[in-house]
Structures are given as C-alpha cells and as structure tokens.
Coordinates of C-alpha atoms in Angstrom, one line a residue:
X90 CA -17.7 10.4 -1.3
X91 CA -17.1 13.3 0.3
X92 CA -17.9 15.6 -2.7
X93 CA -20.9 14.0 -3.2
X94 CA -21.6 14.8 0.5
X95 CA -20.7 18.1 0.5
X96 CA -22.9 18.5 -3.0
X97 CA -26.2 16.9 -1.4
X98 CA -25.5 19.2 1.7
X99 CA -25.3 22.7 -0.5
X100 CA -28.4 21.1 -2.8
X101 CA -30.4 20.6 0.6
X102 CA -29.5 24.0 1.9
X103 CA -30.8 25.8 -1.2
X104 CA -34.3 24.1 -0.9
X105 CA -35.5 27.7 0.0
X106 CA -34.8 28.6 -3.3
X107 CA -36.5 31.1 -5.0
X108 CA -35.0 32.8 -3.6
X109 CA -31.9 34.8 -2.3
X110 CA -33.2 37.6 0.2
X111 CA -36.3 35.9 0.6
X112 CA -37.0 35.3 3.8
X113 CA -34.5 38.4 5.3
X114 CA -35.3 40.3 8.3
X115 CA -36.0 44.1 7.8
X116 CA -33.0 46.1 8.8
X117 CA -33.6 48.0 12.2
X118 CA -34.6 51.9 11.0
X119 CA -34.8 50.6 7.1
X120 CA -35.3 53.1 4.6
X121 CA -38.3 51.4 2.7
X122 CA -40.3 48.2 2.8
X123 CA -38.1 45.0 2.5
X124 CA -38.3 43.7 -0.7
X125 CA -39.7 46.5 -2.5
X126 CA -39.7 45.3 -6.2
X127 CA -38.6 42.4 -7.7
X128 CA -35.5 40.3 -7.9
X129 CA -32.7 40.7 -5.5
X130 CA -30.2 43.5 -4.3
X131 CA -26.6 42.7 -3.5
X132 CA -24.6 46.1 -2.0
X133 CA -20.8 45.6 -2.6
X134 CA -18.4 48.0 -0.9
X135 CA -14.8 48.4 -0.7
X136 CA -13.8 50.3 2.2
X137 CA -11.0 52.6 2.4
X138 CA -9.0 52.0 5.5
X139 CA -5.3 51.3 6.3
X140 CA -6.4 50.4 10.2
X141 CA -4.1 47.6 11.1
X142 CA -1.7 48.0 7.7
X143 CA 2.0 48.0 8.2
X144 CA 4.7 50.2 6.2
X145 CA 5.5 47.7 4.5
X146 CA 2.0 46.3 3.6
X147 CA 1.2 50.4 3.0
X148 CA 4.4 50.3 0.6
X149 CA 3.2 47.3 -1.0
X150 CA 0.1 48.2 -1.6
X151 CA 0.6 51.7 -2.9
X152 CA -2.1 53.3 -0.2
X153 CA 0.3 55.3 1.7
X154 CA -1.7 58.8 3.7
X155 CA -4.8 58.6 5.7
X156 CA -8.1 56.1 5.2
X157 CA -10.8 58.2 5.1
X158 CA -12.6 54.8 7.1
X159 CA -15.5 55.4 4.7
X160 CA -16.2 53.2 1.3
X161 CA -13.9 53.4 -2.1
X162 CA -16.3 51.3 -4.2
X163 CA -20.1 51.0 -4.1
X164 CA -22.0 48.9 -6.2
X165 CA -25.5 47.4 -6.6
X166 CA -25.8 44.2 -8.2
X167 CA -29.8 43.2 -9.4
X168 CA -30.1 40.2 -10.3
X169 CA -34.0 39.8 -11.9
X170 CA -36.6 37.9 -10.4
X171 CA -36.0 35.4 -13.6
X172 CA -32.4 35.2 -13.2
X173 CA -32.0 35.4 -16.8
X174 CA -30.7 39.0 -16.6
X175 CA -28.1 40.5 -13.7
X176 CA -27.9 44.6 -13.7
X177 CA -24.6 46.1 -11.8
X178 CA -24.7 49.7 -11.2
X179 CA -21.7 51.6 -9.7
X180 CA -22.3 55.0 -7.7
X181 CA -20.0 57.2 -7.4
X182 CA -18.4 57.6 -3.7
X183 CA -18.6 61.5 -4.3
X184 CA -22.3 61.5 -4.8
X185 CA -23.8 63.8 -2.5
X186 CA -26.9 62.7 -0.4
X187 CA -28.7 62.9 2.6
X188 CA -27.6 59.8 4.9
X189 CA -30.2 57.6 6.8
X190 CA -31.0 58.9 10.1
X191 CA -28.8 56.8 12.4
X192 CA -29.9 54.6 15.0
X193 CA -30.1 55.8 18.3
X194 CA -30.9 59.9 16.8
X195 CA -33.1 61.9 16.3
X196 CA -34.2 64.8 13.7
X197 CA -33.0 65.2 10.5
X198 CA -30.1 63.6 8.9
X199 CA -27.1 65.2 7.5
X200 CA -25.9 65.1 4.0
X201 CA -22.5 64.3 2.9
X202 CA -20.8 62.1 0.2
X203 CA -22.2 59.1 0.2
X204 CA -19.0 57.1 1.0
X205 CA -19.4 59.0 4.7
X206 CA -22.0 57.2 6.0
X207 CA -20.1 53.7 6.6
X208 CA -17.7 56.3 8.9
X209 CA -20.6 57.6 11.2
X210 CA -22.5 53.9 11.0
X211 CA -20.5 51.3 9.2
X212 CA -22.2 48.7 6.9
X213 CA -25.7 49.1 8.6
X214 CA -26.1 52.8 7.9
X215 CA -24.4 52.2 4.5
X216 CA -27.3 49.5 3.5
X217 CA -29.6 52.0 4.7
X218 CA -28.8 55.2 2.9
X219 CA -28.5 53.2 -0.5
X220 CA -32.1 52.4 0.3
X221 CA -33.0 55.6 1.1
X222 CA -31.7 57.7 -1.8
X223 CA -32.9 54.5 -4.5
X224 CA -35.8 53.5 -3.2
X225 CA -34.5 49.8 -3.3
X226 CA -34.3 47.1 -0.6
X227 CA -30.9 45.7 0.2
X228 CA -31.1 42.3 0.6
X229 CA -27.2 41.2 0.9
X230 CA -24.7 43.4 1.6
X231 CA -20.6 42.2 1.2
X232 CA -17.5 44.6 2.4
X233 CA -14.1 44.1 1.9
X234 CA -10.7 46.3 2.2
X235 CA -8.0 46.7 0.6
X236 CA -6.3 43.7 1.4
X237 CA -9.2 41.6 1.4
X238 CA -10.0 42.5 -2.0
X239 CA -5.9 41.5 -3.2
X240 CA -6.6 37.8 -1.5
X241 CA -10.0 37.5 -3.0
X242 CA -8.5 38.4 -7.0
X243 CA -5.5 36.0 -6.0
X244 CA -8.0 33.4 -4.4
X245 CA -10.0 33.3 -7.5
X246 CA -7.4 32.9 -9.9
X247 CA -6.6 36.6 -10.9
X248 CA -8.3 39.1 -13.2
X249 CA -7.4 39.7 -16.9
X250 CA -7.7 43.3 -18.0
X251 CA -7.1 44.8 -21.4
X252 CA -6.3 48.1 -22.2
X253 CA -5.7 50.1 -25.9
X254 CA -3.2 52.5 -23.9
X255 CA -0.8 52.3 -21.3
X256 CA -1.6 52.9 -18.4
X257 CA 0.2 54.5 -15.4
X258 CA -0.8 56.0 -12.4
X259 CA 1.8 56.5 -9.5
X260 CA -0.4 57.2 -6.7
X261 CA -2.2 53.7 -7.1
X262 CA 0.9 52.0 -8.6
X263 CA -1.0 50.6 -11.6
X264 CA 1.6 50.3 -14.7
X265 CA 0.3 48.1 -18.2
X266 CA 1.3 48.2 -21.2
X267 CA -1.0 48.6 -24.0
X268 CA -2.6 44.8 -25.3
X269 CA -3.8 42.4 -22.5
X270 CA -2.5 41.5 -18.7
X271 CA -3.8 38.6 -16.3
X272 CA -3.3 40.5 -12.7
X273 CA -2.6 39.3 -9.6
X274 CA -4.3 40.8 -6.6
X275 CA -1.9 43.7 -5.9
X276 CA -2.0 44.8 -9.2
X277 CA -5.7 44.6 -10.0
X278 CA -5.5 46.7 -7.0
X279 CA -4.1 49.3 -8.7
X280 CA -5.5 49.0 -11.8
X281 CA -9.1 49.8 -9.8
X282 CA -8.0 52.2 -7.8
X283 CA -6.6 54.2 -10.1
X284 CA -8.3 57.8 -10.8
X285 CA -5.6 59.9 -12.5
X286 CA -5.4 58.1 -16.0
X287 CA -7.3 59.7 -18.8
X288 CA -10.4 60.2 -18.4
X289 CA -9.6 61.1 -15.1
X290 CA -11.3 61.4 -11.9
X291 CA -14.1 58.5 -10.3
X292 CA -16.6 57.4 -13.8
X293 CA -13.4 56.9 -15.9
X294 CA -11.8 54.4 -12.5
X295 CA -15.6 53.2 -11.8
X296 CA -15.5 52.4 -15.5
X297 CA -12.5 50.3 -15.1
X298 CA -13.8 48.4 -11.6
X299 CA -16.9 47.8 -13.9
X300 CA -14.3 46.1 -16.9
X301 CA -12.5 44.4 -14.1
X302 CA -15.7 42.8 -12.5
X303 CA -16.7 41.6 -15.4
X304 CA -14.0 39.9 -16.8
X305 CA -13.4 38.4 -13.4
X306 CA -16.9 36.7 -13.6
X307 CA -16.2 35.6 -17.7
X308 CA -12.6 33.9 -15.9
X309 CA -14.7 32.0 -13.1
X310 CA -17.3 31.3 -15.3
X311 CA -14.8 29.6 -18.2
X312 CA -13.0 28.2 -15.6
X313 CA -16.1 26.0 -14.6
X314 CA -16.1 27.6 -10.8
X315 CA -19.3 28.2 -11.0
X316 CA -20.6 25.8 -13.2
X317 CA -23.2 23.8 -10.4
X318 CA -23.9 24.6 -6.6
X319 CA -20.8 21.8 -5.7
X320 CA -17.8 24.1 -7.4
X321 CA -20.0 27.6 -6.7
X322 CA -19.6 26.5 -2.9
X323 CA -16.1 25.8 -3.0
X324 CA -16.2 29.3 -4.6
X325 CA -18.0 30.7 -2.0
X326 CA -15.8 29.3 0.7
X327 CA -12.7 31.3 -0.6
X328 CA -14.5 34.6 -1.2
X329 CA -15.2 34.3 2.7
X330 CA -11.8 34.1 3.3
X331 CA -11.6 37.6 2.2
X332 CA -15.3 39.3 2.6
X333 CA -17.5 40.1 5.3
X334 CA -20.8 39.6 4.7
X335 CA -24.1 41.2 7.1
X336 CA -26.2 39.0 9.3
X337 CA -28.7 37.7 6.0
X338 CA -25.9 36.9 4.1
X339 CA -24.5 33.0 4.3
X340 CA -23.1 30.5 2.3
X341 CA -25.8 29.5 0.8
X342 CA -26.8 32.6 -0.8
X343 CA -23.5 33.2 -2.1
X344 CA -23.8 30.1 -3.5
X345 CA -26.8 30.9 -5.3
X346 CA -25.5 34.7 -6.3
X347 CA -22.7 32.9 -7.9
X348 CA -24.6 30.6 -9.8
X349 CA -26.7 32.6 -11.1
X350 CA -24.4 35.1 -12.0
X351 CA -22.1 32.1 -13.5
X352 CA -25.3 31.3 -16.2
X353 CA -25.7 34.8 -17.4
X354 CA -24.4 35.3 -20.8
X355 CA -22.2 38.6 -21.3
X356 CA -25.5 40.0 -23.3
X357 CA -27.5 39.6 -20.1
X358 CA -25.3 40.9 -17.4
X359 CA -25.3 45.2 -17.9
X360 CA -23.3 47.6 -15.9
X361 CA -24.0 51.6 -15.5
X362 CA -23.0 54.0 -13.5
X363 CA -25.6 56.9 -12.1
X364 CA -26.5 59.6 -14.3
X365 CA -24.7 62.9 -13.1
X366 CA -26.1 66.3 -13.6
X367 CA -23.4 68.3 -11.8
X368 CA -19.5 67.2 -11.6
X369 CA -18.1 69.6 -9.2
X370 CA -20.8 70.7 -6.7
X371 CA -19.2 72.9 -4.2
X372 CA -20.5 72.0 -0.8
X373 CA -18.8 74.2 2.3
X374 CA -17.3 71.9 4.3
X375 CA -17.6 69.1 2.1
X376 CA -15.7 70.1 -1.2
X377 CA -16.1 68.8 -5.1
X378 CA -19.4 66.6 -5.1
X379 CA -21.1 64.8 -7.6
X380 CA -24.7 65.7 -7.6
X381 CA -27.3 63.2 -9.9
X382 CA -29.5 64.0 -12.4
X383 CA -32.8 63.8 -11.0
X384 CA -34.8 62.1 -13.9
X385 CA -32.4 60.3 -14.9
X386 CA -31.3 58.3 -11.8
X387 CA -34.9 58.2 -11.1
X388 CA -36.0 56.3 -14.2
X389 CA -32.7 53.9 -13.6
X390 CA -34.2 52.6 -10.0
X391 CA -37.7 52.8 -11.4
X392 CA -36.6 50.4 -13.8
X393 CA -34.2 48.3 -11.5
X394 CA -37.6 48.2 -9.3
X395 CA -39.8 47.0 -11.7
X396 CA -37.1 45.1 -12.6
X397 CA -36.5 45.5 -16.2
X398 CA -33.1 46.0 -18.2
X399 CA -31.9 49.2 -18.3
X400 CA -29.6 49.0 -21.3
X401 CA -31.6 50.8 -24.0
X402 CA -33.5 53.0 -21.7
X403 CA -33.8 56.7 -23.3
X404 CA -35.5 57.8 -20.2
X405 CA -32.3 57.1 -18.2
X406 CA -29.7 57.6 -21.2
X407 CA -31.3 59.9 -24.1
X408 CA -30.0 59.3 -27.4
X409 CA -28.8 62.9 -28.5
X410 CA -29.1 63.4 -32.5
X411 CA -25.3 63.9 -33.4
X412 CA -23.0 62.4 -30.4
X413 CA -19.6 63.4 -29.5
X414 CA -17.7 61.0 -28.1
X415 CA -15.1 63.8 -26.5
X416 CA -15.6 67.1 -25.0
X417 CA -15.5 69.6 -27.4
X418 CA -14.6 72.3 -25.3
X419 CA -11.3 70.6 -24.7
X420 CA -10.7 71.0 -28.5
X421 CA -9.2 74.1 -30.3
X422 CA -10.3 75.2 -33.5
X423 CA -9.0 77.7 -36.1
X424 CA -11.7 78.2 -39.0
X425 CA -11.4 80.2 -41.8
X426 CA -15.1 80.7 -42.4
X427 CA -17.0 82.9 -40.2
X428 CA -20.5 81.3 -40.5
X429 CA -18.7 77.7 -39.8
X430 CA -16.6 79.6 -36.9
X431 CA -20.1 80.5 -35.0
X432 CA -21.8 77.2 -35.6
X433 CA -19.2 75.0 -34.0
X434 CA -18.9 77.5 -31.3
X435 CA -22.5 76.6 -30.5
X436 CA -21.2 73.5 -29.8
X437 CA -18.8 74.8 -27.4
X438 CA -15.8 74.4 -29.5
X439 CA -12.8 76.5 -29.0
X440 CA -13.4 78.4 -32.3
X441 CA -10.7 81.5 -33.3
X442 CA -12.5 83.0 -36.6
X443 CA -9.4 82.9 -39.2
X444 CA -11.8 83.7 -42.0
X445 CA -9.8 87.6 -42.7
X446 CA -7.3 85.2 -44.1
X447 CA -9.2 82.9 -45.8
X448 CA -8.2 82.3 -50.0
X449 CA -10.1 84.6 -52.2
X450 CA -10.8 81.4 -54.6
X451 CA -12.1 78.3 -52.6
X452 CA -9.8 74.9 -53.5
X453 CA -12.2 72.8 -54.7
X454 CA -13.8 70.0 -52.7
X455 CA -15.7 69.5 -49.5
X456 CA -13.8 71.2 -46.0
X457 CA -10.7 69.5 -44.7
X458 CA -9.7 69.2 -40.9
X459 CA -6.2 69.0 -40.5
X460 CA -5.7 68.1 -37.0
X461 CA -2.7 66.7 -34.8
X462 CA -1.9 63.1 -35.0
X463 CA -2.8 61.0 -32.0
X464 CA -6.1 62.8 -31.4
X465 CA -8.2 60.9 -33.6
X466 CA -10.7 60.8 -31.1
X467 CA -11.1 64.2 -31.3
X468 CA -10.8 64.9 -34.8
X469 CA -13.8 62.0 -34.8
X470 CA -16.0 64.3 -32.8
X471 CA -14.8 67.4 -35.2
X472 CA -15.8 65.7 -38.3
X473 CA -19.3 64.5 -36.6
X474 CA -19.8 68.3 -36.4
X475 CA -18.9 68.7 -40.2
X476 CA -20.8 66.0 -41.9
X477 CA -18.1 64.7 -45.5
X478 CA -15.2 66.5 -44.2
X479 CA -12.1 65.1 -45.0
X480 CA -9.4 63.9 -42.3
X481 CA -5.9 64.8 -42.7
X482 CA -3.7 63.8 -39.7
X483 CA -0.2 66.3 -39.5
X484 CA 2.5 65.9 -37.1
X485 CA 2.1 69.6 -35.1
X486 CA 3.2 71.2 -32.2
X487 CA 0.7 73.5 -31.3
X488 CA -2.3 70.8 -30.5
X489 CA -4.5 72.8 -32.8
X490 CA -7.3 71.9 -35.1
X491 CA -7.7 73.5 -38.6
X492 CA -10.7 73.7 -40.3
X493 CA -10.0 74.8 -44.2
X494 CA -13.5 75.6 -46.4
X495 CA -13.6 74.1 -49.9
X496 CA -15.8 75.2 -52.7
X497 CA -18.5 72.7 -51.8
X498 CA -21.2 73.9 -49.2
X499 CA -20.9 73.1 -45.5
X500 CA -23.5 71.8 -43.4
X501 CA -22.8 72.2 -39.4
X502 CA -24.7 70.6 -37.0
X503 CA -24.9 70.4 -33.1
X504 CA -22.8 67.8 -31.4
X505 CA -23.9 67.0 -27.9
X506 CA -21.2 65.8 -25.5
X507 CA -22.4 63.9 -22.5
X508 CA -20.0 62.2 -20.2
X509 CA -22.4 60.0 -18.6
X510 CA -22.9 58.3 -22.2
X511 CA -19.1 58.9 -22.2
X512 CA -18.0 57.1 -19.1
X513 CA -20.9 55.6 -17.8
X514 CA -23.9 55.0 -20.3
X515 CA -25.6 51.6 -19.5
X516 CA -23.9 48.6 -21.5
X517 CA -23.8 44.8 -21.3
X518 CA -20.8 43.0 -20.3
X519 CA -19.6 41.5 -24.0
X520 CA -19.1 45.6 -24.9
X521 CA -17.1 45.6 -21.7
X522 CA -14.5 42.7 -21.8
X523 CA -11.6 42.0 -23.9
X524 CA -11.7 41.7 -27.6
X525 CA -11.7 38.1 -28.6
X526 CA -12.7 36.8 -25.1
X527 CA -14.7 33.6 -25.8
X528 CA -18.1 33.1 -24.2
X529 CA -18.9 32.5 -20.9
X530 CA -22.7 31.3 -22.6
X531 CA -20.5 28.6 -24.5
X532 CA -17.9 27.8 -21.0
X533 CA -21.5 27.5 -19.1
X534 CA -23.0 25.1 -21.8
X535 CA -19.6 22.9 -21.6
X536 CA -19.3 22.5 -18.0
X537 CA -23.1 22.0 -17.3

C-alpha cells in the first residue's frame, strides 16, 4: 500500500509535465532569455574542494594539496524537447572565458578558466557564465564534491568501467588492470579524476568521466532503477543524499530527468566535448588555457539550441580526407626516399631523409614500414599516410619508424591529426561503453 501511495504521489507531482524547467524562474542577472531553445539544460559540476576533509578522508581519497574551491567537472546534459534523444557535452575546466558579471558589480567582467567562477560566485555565477559563453539557458543545475560523488556511485550500485590498458595514475590513485572492473565509489573516483594516463591531460580524463557516465546510466537502466516514476523516485531520493541541487531543481524533476534518460537507447544519448582551437594558451597570471574553436563550438550550441543531434555534424566536427588517429609529430621516421621523406614531412612527421643510403636496385614490391612493436597505433596512422604499405612489427630499441621503398610506385598523401576527433569528437553512448554490454533499449523494454 504504501508503494502504491508513494507511486500516485510522484505520478500527481509530475502533472506539469512537459516539462522539466518549464515553469523556472529567471536567474537574478541571467545571461540570456530563460528558455532560449528547445528541450532542457541540466549543468552538472563536481567541485574541487577538501573544505571539511580529514587526513584520513584526504588519504583515502587520494586528494591530498590545496582545493582550488572552483569546479573539477562541468557538464551540460540536453535532453530534446521529444525526449527521444539526450546530448551530454563536457567542457573543459581550463577553457578560458569571460565570467558573468557578478551580482552586486559593476563594469566589465574578468576572464579566467572557467572552473573560477564558482570561486568568486558559487553555483549562481557558475549557471550564469555557462549561459553566457553558450548562449543556452540553464534550467537545473546539480553540484557535488568529492565525497558526495564516492556516496552517490556507491548509492547507485557502482560503476563498471572497461579499459584495453592498464591504467595507473598515482596522484588520483586509480589502478586497473586491462579487461573490465565494477567500481566502487572511491575508486571511480580515481578512475575520473585521473589526468596523467595516456592521452594525458583534461579531453583524455573528460573522455573517461564521459565512459564512466554512461555506463553508470546503462547499470541503472538494466537494473530497472529507472524503469517508471515509482523506482526513478526512489532513485532520486539517494542521489539527494549526495547532490545539491539550485532552488528550480526538486524531486520531481529529477524524477523526470531520470526517466527520461533511463528510456534513451545508447544510439540516442551522444556525448562530446568542446572543440579546442588552442591547447596551451598562455594567459599572465592565469597559466596553460584551453581556448575554443570559434566555429566550431558555435555550430555545437547552435545545434544544441535548435535542438538537433550533434553526432554527425561536419560543421562542428569536419571529416578530414585521410585521418590519423595519433599525432604524427610524436612519430619518428627514417625514409630512404627523398621525395617520400618531404611528403610525410608535410604531414608533420619526424622525417630524417636516409635516401644516400638507399639500395641501388629497389626489392621488389610495394614500401614496407618496419616499426616498433606495441605502437600499432602509430604504425596505423604511418600506413594511412602510405596507402598498400606493408606492416612489419620488430622488437627495437630505438622507438624509430622505418620506411624501406620497393620497386612499386608510392603514393603519399596528407594525414590530418586532430585531437578533438581524437579525444573528444561527438559519439553516441553504444561507441562509448563496454564491449558486449547488453542493451539498456532491451533492459527498458523488459522492465516497462
């Protein structure tokens, strides 16, 4: 009896539906019109604070040093105005913007890394310089901290992660094996707070947070937790234990957040992260920044506004001719043709010309790379370069790559390497999650 009372009490609460955000009050100093677009915006943050940790919680944690009090992890969730489709995009806390004005100023605004402005005006100014810099209204904003975010994974019943390398990283304290792992809180933890893991630095780890929230939703989803409004309640309840939400934000729209989100096949949820132009934008007084690319991360909110996918998107992601999937310019190449030596140089290969020692007679055959066994990724983006090349793996220790000419003509062409397709292209959810993982579609069918 009393589940079928608390079940008529959540159904009667979402009467308002459609939907979420709705009805919410502008935000006092708001960036841009509530509502502007379609669909609704969720702002998730994790904040980076040890305020009220012990040493041994520190310890235990692995988040020994200062808090910068500012947030770790920012991402907006879209769900569409349909709710057929749900689009999460991560930016970067290094991304370097110009902060809302905050209340009570006057004039013009610094700029500073984004994750600053929840230090000079907590949540509120937060909300309100994601506004600014995307053009989108926030209509439900959730912040948690470290701890909070190692009771929410353990209140929801972990987080399964898989990985095709191990992966260690002392300063968060994440260390897996290679193959598959169900986490508990403290060591999803680590696992997305880790940045020095190849690749390293914030797309590879906001990569991982993206892997992590996704299989977290699949696990919910198969479990049947958020399979009607009854068991996404009793969802809800425990992820309040844990996160704080802002004054538009109650149960009943984290109700319907989760259930929504709980319907969404993997091919309908996508995750991105914003297009950078510049990696390492010196700012005095600021440091290394992240600066994004201007058309790029304009045509993502455009689309996000007018509320269409983003997955597939050549204005936001172009689709170069001949991809790379790694940096060429991390890759060292001897060639012993001259012509071959300048064309892969184009493509910012480390070339060294061999060709004064080339053979006089040409084996027969197209060109071989020899390259250095356990950088098949590497000798992938080679051989894209050099179109029916052969691959020869070789135990070496010099880390070099050799290109040998055969008699057969060789036809170079231009690799582009772009890390925002590398680390951060826009992808749905099923590329994300684990090999094998069954279907949330089929779990949602079976427990609806």
């Amino acid at each position: 009896m009393r589940r079928l009372i608390a079940g008529l009490t959540v159904l009667a609460g979402l009467a308002s539906w459609p939907w979420i955000g709705a009805q919410a009050a502008p935000a006092a100093g708001g960036a841009v019109e509530r509502n502007a677009g379609r669909g609704t915006n969720i702002l998730i943050v994790g904040i980076d604070s040890r305020a009220g940790l012990s040493a041994a919680e520190k310890r235990r944690l692995h988040v020994g040093g200062e808090g910068c009090d500012c947030t770790d992890v920012m991402m907006l969730v879209h769900l569409s105005e349909d709710r057929r489709r749900a689009s999460v995009v991560s930016i970067p806390r290094d991304s370097y913007v110009q902060y809302a004005t905050p209340e009570g100023t006057a004039g013009e605004a610094p700029h500073g890394k984004i994750n600053g402005a929840f230090r000079i005006g907590r949540g509120p100014l937060a909300v309100r310089t994601v506004e600014k810099v995307t053009g989108l209204s926030v209509d439900h904003y959730l912040e948690t901290d470290f701890t909070g975010f190692e009771r929410a994974v353990d209140d929801l019943g972990g987080a399964t992660v898989c990985t095709d390398k191990p992966l260690k990283d002392e300063n968060s304290g994440l260390d897996i094996t290679t193959g598959t792992h169900h986490l508990d809180g403290n060591r999803a933890l680590g696992y997305a707070r880790a940045r020095h893991l190849d690749p390293p630095g914030d797309l590879g780890r906001v990569r991982r947070q993206q892997r992590l929230l996704a299989d977290m939703v699949d696990g919910l989803t198969l479990r049947g937790a958020l399979a009607d409004p009854v068991k996404a309640a009793d969802t809800a309840r425990r992820l309040l234990r844990s996160v704080r939400t802002d004054e538009r934000t109650g149960m009943n729209d984290l109700i319907g957040i989760g259930w929504a989100l709980g319907r969404l096949p993997a091919d309908r949820t996508e995750f991105a992260t914003v297009p950078i132009s510049h990696f390492d934008h010196r700012v005095p007084g600021v440091g290394s920044t992240l600066l994004w690319h201007e058309s790029r991360s304009r045509a993502l909110w455009e689309a996000l506004r007018a509320d269409r996918p983003i997955t597939g998107d050549t204005r936001i992601m172009p689709v170069p001719e001949t991809r790379a999937e790694t940096n060429p310019a991390g890759i060292r190449v001897r060639v012993d043709d001259a012509k071959v030596a300048t064309a892969l140089a184009r493509s910012r290969f480390v070339v060294t010309d061999t060709s004064a020692s080339a053979p006089a007679v040409r084996p027969a055959g197209p060109a071989v790379i020899t390259f250095p066994a356990g950088r098949e990724a590497d000798a992938a983006t080679l051989a894209a370069a050099l179109p029916g090349a052969r691959l020869r793996p070789a135990d070496r220790p010099d880390a070099v790559f050799d290109v040998a000419v055969g008699s057969e003509p060789v036809v170079v062409k231009t690799v582009t390497y772009d890390r925002n397709v590398a680390e951060g292209a826009p992808v749905t959810a099923d590329r994300l999650r684990c090999s094998g993982s069954p279907s949330p579609a089929s779990a949602t069918a079976q427990h609806g």
